[in-house]
CSV table of C-alpha atoms in Angstrom, one decimal:
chain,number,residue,atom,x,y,z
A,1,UNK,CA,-54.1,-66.1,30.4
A,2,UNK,CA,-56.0,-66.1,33.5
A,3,UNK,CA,-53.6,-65.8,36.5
A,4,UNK,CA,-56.3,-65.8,39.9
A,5,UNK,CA,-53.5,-64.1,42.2
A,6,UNK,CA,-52.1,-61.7,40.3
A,7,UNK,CA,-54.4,-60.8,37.3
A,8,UNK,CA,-53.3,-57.1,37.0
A,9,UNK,CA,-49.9,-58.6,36.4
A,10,UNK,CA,-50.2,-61.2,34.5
A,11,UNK,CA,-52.2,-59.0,31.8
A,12,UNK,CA,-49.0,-56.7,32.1
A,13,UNK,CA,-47.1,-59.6,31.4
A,14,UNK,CA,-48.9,-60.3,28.4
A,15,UNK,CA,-48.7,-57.0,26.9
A,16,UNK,CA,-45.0,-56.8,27.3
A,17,UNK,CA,-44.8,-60.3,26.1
A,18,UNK,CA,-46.8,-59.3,22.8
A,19,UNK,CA,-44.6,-56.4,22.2
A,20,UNK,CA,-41.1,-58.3,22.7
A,21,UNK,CA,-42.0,-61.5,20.7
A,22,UNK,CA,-42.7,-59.3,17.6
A,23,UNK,CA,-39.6,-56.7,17.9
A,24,UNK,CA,-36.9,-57.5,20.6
A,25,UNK,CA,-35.1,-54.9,21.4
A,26,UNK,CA,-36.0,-51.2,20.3
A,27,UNK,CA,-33.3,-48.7,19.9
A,28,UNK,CA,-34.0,-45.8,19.6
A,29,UNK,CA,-34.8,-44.5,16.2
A,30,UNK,CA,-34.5,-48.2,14.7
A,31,UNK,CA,-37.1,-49.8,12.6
A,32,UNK,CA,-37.9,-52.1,15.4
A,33,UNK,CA,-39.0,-48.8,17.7
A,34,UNK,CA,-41.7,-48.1,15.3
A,35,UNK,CA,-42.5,-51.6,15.5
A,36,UNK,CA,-43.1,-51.4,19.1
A,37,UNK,CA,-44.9,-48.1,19.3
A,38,UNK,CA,-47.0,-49.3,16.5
A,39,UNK,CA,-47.9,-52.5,18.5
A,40,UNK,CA,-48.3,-50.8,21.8
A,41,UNK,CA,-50.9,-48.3,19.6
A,42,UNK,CA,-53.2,-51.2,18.7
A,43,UNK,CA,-53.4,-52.4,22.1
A,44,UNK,CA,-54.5,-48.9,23.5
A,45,UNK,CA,-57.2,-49.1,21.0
A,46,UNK,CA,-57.8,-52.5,21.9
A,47,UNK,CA,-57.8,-52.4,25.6
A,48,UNK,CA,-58.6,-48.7,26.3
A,49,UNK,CA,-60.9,-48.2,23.5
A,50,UNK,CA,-59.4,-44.8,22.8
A,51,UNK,CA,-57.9,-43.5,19.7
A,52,UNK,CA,-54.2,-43.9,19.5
A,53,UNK,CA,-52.0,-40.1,18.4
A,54,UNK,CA,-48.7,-40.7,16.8
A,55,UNK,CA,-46.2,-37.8,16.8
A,56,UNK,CA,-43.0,-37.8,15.0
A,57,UNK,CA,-39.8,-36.1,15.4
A,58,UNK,CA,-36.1,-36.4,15.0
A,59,UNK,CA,-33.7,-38.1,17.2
A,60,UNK,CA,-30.0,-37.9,17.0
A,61,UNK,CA,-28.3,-40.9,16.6
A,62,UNK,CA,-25.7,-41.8,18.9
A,63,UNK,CA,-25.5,-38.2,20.7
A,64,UNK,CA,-25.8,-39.2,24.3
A,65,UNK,CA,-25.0,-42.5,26.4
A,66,UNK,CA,-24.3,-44.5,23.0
A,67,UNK,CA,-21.6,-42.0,22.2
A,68,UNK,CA,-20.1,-43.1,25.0
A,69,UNK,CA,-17.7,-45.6,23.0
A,70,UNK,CA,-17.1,-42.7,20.7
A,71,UNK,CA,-15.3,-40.8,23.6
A,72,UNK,CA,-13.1,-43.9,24.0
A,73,UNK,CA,-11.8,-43.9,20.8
A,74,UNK,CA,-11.8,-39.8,20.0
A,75,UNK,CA,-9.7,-40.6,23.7
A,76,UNK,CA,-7.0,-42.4,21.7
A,77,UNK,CA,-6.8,-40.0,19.4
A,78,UNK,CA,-6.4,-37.3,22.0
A,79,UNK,CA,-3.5,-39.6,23.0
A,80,UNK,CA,-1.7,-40.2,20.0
A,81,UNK,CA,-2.0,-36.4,19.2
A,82,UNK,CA,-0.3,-35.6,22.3
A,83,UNK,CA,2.9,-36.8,21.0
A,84,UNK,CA,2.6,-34.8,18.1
A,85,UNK,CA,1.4,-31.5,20.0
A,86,UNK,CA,0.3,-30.9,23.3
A,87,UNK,CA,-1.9,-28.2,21.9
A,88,UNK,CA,-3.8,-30.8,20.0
A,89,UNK,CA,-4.3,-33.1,22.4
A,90,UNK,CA,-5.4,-30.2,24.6
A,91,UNK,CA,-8.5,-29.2,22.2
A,92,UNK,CA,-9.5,-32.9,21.6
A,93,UNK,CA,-9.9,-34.0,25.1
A,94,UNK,CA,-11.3,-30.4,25.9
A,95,UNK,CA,-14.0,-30.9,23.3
A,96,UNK,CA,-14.7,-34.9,24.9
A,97,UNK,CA,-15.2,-33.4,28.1
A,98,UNK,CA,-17.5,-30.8,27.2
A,99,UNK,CA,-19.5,-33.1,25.2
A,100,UNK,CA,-19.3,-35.4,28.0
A,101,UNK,CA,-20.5,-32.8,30.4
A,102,UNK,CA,-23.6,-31.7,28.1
A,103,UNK,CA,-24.5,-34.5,26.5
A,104,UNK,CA,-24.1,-37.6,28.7
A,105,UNK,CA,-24.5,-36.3,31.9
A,106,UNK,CA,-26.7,-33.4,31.4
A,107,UNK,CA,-29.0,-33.9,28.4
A,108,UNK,CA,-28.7,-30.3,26.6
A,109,UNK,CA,-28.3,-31.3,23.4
A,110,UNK,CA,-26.5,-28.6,22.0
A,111,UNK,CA,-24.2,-30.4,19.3
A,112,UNK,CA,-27.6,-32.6,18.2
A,113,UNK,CA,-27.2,-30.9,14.8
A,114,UNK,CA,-23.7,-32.6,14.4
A,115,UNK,CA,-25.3,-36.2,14.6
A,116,UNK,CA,-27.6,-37.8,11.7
A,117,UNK,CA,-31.3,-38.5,12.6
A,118,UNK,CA,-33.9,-41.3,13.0
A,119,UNK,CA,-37.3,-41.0,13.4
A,120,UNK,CA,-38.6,-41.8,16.0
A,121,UNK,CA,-42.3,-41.8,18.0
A,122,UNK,CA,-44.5,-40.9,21.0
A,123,UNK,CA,-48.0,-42.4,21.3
A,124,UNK,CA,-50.4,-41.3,23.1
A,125,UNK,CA,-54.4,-41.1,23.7
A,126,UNK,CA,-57.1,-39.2,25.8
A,127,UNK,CA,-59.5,-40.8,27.7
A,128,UNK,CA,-62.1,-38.7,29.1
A,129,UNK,CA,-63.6,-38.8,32.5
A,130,UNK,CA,-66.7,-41.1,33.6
A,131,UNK,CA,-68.4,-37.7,34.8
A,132,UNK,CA,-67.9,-36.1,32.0
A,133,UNK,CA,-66.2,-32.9,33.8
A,134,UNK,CA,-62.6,-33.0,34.1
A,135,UNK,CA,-61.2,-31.8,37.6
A,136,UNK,CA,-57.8,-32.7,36.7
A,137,UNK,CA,-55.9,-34.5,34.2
A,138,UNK,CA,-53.2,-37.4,35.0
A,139,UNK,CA,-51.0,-38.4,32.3
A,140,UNK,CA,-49.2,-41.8,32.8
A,141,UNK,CA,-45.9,-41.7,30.6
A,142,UNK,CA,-43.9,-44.7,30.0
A,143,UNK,CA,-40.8,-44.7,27.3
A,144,UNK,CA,-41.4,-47.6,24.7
A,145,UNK,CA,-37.7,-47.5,23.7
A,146,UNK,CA,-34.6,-49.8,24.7
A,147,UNK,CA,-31.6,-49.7,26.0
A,148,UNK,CA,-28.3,-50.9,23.8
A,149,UNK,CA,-26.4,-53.9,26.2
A,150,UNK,CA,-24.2,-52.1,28.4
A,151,UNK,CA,-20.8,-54.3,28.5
A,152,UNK,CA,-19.6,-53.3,31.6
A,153,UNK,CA,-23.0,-54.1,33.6
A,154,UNK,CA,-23.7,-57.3,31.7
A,155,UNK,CA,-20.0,-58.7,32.1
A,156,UNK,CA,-19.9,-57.5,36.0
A,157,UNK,CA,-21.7,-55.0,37.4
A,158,UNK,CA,-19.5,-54.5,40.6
A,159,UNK,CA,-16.9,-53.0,38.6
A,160,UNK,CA,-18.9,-51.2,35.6
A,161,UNK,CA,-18.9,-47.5,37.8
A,162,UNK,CA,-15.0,-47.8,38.5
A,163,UNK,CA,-14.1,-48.9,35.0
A,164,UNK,CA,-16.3,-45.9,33.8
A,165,UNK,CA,-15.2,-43.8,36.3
A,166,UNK,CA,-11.7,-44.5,35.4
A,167,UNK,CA,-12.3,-43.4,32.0
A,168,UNK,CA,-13.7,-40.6,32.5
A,169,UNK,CA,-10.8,-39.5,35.0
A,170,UNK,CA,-8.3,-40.3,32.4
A,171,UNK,CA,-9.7,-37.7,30.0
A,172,UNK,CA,-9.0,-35.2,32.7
A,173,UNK,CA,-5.6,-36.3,33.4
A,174,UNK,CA,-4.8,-36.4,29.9
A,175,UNK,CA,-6.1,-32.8,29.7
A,176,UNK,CA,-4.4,-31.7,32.9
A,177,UNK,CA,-1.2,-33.3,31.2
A,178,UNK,CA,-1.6,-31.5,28.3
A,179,UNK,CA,-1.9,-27.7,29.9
A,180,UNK,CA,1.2,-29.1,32.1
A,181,UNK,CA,3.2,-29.9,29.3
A,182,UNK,CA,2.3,-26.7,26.9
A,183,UNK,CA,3.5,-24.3,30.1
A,184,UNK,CA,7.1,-26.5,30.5
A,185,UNK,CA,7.4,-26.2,26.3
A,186,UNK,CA,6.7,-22.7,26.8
A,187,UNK,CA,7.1,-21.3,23.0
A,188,UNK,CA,7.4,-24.9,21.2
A,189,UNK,CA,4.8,-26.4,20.1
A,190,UNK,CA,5.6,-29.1,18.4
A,191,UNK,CA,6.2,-32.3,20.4
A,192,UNK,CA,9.4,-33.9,18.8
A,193,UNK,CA,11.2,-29.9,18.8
A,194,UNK,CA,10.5,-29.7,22.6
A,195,UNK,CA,11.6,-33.5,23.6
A,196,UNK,CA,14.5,-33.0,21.0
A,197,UNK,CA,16.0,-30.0,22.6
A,198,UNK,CA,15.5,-32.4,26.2
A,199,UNK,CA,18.0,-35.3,24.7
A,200,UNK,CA,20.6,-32.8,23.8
A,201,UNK,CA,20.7,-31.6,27.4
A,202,UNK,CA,20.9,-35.0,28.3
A,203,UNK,CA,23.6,-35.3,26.1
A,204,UNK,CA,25.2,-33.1,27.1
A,205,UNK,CA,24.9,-33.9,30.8
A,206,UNK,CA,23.1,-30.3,31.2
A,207,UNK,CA,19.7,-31.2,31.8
A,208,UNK,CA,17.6,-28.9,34.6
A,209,UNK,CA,14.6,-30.2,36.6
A,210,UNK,CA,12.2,-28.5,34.2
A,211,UNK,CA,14.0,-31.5,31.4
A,212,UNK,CA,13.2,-34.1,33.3
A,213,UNK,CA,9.7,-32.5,34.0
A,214,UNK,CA,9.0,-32.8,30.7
A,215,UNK,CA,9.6,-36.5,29.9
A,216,UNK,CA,7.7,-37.3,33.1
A,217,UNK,CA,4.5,-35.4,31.2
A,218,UNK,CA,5.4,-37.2,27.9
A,219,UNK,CA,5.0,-40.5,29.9
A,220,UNK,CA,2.0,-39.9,32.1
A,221,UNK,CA,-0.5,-40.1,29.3
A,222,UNK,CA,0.6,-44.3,28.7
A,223,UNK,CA,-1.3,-44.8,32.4
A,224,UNK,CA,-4.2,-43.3,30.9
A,225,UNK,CA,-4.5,-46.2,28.0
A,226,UNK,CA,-6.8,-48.9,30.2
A,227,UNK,CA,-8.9,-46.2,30.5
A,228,UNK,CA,-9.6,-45.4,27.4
A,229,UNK,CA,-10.2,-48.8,26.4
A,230,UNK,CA,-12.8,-49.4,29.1
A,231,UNK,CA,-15.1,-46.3,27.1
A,232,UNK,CA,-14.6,-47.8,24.1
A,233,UNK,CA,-16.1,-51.5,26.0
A,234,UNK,CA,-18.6,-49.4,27.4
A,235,UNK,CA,-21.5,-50.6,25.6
A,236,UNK,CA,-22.1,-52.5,22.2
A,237,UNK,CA,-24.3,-51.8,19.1
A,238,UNK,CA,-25.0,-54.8,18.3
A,239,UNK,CA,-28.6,-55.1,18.2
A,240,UNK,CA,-28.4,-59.1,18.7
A,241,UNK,CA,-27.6,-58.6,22.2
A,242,UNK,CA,-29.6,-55.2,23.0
A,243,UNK,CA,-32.0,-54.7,25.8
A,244,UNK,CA,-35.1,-56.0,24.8
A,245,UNK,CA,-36.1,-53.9,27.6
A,246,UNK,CA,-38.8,-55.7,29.5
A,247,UNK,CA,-37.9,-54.3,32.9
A,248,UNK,CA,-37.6,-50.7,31.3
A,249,UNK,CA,-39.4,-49.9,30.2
A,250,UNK,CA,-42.4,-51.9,28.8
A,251,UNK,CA,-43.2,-52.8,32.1
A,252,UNK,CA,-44.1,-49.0,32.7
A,253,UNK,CA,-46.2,-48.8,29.4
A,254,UNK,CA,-48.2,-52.1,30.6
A,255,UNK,CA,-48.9,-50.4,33.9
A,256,UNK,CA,-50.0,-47.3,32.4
A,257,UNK,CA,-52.5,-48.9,30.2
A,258,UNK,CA,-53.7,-51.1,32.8
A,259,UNK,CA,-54.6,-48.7,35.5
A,260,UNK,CA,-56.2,-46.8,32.9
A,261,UNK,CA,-58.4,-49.6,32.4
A,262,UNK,CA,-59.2,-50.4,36.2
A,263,UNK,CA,-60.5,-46.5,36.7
A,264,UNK,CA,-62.3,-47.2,33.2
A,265,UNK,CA,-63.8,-51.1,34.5
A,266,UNK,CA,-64.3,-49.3,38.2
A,267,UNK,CA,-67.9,-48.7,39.3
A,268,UNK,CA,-66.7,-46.9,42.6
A,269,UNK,CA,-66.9,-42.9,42.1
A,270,UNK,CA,-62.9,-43.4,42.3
A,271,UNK,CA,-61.4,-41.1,40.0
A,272,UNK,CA,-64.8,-40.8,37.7
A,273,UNK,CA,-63.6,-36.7,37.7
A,274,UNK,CA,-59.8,-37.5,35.7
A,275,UNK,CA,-59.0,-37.0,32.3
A,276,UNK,CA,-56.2,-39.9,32.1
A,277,UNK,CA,-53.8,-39.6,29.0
A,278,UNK,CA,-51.7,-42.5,28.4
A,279,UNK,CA,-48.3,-41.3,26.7
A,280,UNK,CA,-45.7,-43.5,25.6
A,281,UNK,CA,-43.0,-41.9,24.0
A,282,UNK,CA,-39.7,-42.8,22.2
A,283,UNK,CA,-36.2,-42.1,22.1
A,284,UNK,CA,-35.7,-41.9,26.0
A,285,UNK,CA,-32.5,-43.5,25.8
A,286,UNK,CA,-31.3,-41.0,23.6
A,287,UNK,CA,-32.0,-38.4,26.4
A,288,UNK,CA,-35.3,-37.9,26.6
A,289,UNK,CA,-35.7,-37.0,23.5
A,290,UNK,CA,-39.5,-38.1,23.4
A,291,UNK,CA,-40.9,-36.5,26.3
A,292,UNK,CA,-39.1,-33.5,25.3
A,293,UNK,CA,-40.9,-33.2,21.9
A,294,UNK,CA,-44.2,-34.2,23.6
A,295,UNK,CA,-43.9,-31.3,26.2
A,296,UNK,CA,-42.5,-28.6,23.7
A,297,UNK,CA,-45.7,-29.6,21.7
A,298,UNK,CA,-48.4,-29.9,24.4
A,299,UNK,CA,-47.3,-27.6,27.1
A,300,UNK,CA,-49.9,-24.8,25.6
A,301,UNK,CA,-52.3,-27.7,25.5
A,302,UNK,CA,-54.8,-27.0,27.3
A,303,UNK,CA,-56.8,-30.2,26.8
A,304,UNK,CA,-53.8,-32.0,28.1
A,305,UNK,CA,-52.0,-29.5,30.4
A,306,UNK,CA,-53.8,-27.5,32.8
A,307,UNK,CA,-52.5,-26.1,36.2
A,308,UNK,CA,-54.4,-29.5,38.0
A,309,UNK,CA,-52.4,-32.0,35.4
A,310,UNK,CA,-50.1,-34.7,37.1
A,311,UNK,CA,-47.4,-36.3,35.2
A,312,UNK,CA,-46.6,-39.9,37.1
A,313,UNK,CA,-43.9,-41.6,35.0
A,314,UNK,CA,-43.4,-45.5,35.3
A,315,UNK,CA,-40.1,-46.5,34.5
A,316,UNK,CA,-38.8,-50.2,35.2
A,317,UNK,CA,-40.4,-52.3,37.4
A,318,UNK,CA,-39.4,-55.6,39.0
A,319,UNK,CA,-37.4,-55.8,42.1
A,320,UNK,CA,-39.6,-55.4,45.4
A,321,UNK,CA,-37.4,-54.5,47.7
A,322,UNK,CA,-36.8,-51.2,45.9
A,323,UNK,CA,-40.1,-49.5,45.1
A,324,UNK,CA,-38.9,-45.9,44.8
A,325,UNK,CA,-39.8,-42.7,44.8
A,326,UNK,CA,-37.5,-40.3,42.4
A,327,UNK,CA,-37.7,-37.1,43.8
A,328,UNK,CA,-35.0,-35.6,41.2
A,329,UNK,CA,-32.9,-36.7,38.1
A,330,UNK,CA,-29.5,-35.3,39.9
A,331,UNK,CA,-27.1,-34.3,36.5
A,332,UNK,CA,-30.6,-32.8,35.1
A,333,UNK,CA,-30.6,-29.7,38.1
A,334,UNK,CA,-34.7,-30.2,38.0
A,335,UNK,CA,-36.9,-31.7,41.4
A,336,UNK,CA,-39.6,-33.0,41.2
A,337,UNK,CA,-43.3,-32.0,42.5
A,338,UNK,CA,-42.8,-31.8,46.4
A,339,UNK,CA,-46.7,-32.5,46.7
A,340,UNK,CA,-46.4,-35.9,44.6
A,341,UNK,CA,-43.7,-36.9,46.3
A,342,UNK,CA,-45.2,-37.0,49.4
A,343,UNK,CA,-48.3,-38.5,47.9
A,344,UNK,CA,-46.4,-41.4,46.1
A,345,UNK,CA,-44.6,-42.1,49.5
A,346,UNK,CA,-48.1,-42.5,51.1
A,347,UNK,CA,-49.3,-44.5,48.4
A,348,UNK,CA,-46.0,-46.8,48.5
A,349,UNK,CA,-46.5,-47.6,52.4
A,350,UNK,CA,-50.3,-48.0,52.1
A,351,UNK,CA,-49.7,-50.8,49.7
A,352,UNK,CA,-47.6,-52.2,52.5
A,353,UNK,CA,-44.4,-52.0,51.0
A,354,UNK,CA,-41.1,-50.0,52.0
A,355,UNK,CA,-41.1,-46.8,50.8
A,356,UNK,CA,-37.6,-45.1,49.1
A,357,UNK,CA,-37.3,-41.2,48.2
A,358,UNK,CA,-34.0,-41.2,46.4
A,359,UNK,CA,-32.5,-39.1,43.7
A,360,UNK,CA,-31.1,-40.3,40.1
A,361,UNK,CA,-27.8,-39.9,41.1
A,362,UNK,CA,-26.3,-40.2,36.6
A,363,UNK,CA,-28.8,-39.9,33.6
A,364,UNK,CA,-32.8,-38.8,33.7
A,365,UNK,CA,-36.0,-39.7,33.7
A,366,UNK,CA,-38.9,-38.6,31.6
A,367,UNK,CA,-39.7,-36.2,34.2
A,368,UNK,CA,-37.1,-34.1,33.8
A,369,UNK,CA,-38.7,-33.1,30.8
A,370,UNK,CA,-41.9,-32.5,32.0
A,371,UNK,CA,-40.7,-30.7,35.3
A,372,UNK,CA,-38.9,-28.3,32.9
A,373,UNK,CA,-42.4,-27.6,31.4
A,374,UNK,CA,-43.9,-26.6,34.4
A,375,UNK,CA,-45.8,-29.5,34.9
A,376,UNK,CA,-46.2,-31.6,38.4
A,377,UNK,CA,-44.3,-34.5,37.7
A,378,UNK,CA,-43.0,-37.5,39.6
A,379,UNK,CA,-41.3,-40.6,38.8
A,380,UNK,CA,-41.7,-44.0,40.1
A,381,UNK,CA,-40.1,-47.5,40.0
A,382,UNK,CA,-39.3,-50.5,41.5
A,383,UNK,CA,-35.8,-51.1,40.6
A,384,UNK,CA,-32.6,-51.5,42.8
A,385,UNK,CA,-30.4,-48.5,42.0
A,386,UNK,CA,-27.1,-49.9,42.2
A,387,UNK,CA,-25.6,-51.3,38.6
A,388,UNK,CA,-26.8,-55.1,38.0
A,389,UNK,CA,-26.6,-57.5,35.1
A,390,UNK,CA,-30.3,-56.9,33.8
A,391,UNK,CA,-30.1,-52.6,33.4
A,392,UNK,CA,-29.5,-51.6,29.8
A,393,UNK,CA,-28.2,-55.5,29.2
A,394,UNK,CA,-29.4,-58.5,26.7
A,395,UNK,CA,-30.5,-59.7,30.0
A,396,UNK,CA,-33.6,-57.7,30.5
A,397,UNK,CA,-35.9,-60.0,28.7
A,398,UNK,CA,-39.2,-61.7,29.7
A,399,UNK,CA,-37.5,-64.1,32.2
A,400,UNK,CA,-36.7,-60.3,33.8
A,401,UNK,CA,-40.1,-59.4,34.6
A,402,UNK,CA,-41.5,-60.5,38.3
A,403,UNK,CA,-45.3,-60.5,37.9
A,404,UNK,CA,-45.9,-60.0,41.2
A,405,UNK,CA,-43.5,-56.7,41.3
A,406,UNK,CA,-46.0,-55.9,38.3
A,407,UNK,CA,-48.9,-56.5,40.3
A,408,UNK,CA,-47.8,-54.5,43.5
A,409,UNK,CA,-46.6,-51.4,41.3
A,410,UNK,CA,-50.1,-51.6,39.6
A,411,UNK,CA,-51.7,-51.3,43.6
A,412,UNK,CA,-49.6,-48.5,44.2
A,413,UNK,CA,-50.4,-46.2,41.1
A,414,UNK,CA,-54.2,-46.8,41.8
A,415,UNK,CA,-53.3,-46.0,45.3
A,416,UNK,CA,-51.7,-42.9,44.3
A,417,UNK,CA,-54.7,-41.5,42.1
A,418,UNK,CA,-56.8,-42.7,44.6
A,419,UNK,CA,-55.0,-40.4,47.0
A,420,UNK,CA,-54.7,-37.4,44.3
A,421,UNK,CA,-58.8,-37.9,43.7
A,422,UNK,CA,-59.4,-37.1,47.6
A,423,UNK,CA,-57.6,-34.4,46.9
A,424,UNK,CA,-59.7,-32.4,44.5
A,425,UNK,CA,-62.4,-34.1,46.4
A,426,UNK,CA,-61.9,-32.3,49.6
């Protein structure tokens, strides 16, 4: 489709449009992921004229942000334990937390082995520079995965951080309750023993403030119910309704492949010294899972990694107001390159657009995993940061996508080659 005012976008269109008509949403590790990378392999054959790579590896299946639900309910029974013994109740929300803590908010991955696998995919290909001599290498990464529907987001998205919140705060309390309640108990261990030694001081009119102490704890955890309930709500796996993920992240593979096309198409000296390598990998909703595999295996690489090799990751593009520069996946402990960050501000406000360093305040980027492997990274995105109704929801489908957003994120990743090519110029 020819589209005279924004042909960079509406070829991105198309592309994301060719993928989602054939799979829908792409979880990660499903049948419908493979799908995707499958499709996505055929058209950097067919529009790069480069040779596709497929890597495999395992990911775990519901061990991060989809486990979320999982806390919820290993929550309840935390809470039904508690009546039974406050010791119990103590380890189960203890463990929740620390998985919580590793796993959802800082990808470790430690307890992986725990989970069943998928299989899941990265794609990527080499395209060698016009002049023949590499000076440096860019790698464009986009993750080809979706997102499952988060409920809160998609039902209202002004209250989806306190209802989370919330439920994350009644673990602790719950916990806290716990260690209260074992110190009053003292040497009893068993709920009913403690709470039946309480009544008979009742009784007997005898009761101390240390009593009435401990039928305070035994009601505190009730309060900590709604909760619980809202982790359980948090998202659903039901692929009907599952991101089809045309806002994030296809938009970011598009734009990869199309840039890479431009420098190919371009008969300026423009980048004619870069060795691009388009990379789309899999399992990023899982935590990164793909780009971790794909730097673990290619960080020794010297065809791909070299000490002038530049990692720009394109995740999610469609809201103009909010072209952004992420400078740092916050939970993850790992900035970004300080160099690219400056660059991709440049390149953001010589595309005449407003220019936002921010910081990924909950979850991570692709980056991450590259920044971890020593290699200059930086992450870009047009996407409004605060929780709407079209991030990780059913909602992010074709009638998402902005083609003009598409076209002004394709001027600024030219723009910031363009800018990175003056540099090994000078």
């Amino acid at each position: 489709m020819e589209n005279n005012r924004y042909p960079h976008g509406q070829k991105m269109y198309d592309l994301v449009k060719e993928v989602i008509d054939v799979t829908g949403p792409r979880l990660p590790g499903s049948e419908e992921e493979k799908q995707g990378a499958k499709i996505i392999a055929d058209q950097i054959q067919r529009e790069l004229g480069a040779s596709p790579r497929t890597e495999t590896f395992k990911t775990p299946r519901h061990a991060c942000i989809s486990a979320i639900p999982w806390l919820g309910w290993g929550a309840f029974i935390a809470f039904a334990g508690f009546y039974l013994s406050p010791i119990a109740s103590l380890a189960i929300s203890a463990f929740l937390l620390l998985f919580a803590l590793t796993h959802i908010f800082y990808y470790s991955h430690l307890l992986d082995p725990l989970f069943p696998k998928d299989q899941s995919q990265n794609v990527y290909a080499v395209i060698p520079p016009k002049s023949g001599e590499a000076k440096y290498n860019v790698i464009l990464s986009a993750h080809m995965d979706s997102s499952w529907c988060w409920l809160h987001s998609y039902k209202n998205p002004n209250t989806m951080m306190i209802k989370t919140g919330l439920g994350v705060l009644s673990v602790v309390i719950l916990m806290i309750v716990s260690i209260v309640t074992i110190i009053l108990e003292a040497s009893t261990s068993i709920s009913f023993m403690a709470l039946s030694k309480v009544f008979a001081n009742m009784s007997a009119n005898s009761y101390s403030g240390k009593d009435i102490a401990i039928v305070i704890m035994y009601c505190l955890p009730v309060l900590c119910l709604p909760g619980f309930y809202f982790l359980t709500q948090y998202l659903s796996y039901d692929k009907k309704i599952a991101a089809p993920g045309a806002m994030d992240n296809l938009s970011g593979v598009a734009m990869s492949i199309e840039v890479i096309k431009h420098f190919q198409n371009s008969e300026d000296e423009i980048a004619k010294d870069a060795k691009f390598i388009v990379l789309g990998t899999g399992a990023e909703e899982s935590g990164l899972i793909g780009a971790m595999a794909f730097a673990k295996a290619h960080k020794d690489d010297k065809e791909l990694v070299t000490d002038n090799t530049y990692a720009i990751n394109l995740d999610s593009f469609r809201d103009m107001e909010h072209f952004n520069v992420v400078k740092k996946d916050t939970l993850q402990f790992i900035p970004f390159d300080k160099e690219l960050i400056e660059l991709s501000k440049q390149a953001i406000e010589n595309c005449n657009l407003q220019s936002h360093i921010i910081e990924n305040p909950v979850g991570g980027s692709d980056s991450t995993a590259f920044a971890k492997a020593g290699i200059k990274t930086i992450t870009l995105n047009a996407q409004d940061p605060r929780p709407t109704d079209y991030y990780h929801t059913t909602n992010d489908g074709m009638d998402n996508l902005n083609i003009d957003t598409l076209e002004k994120g394709f001027d600024v990743v030219v723009e910031l080659i363009r800018l990175i090519d003056n540099k090994h110029k000078a």
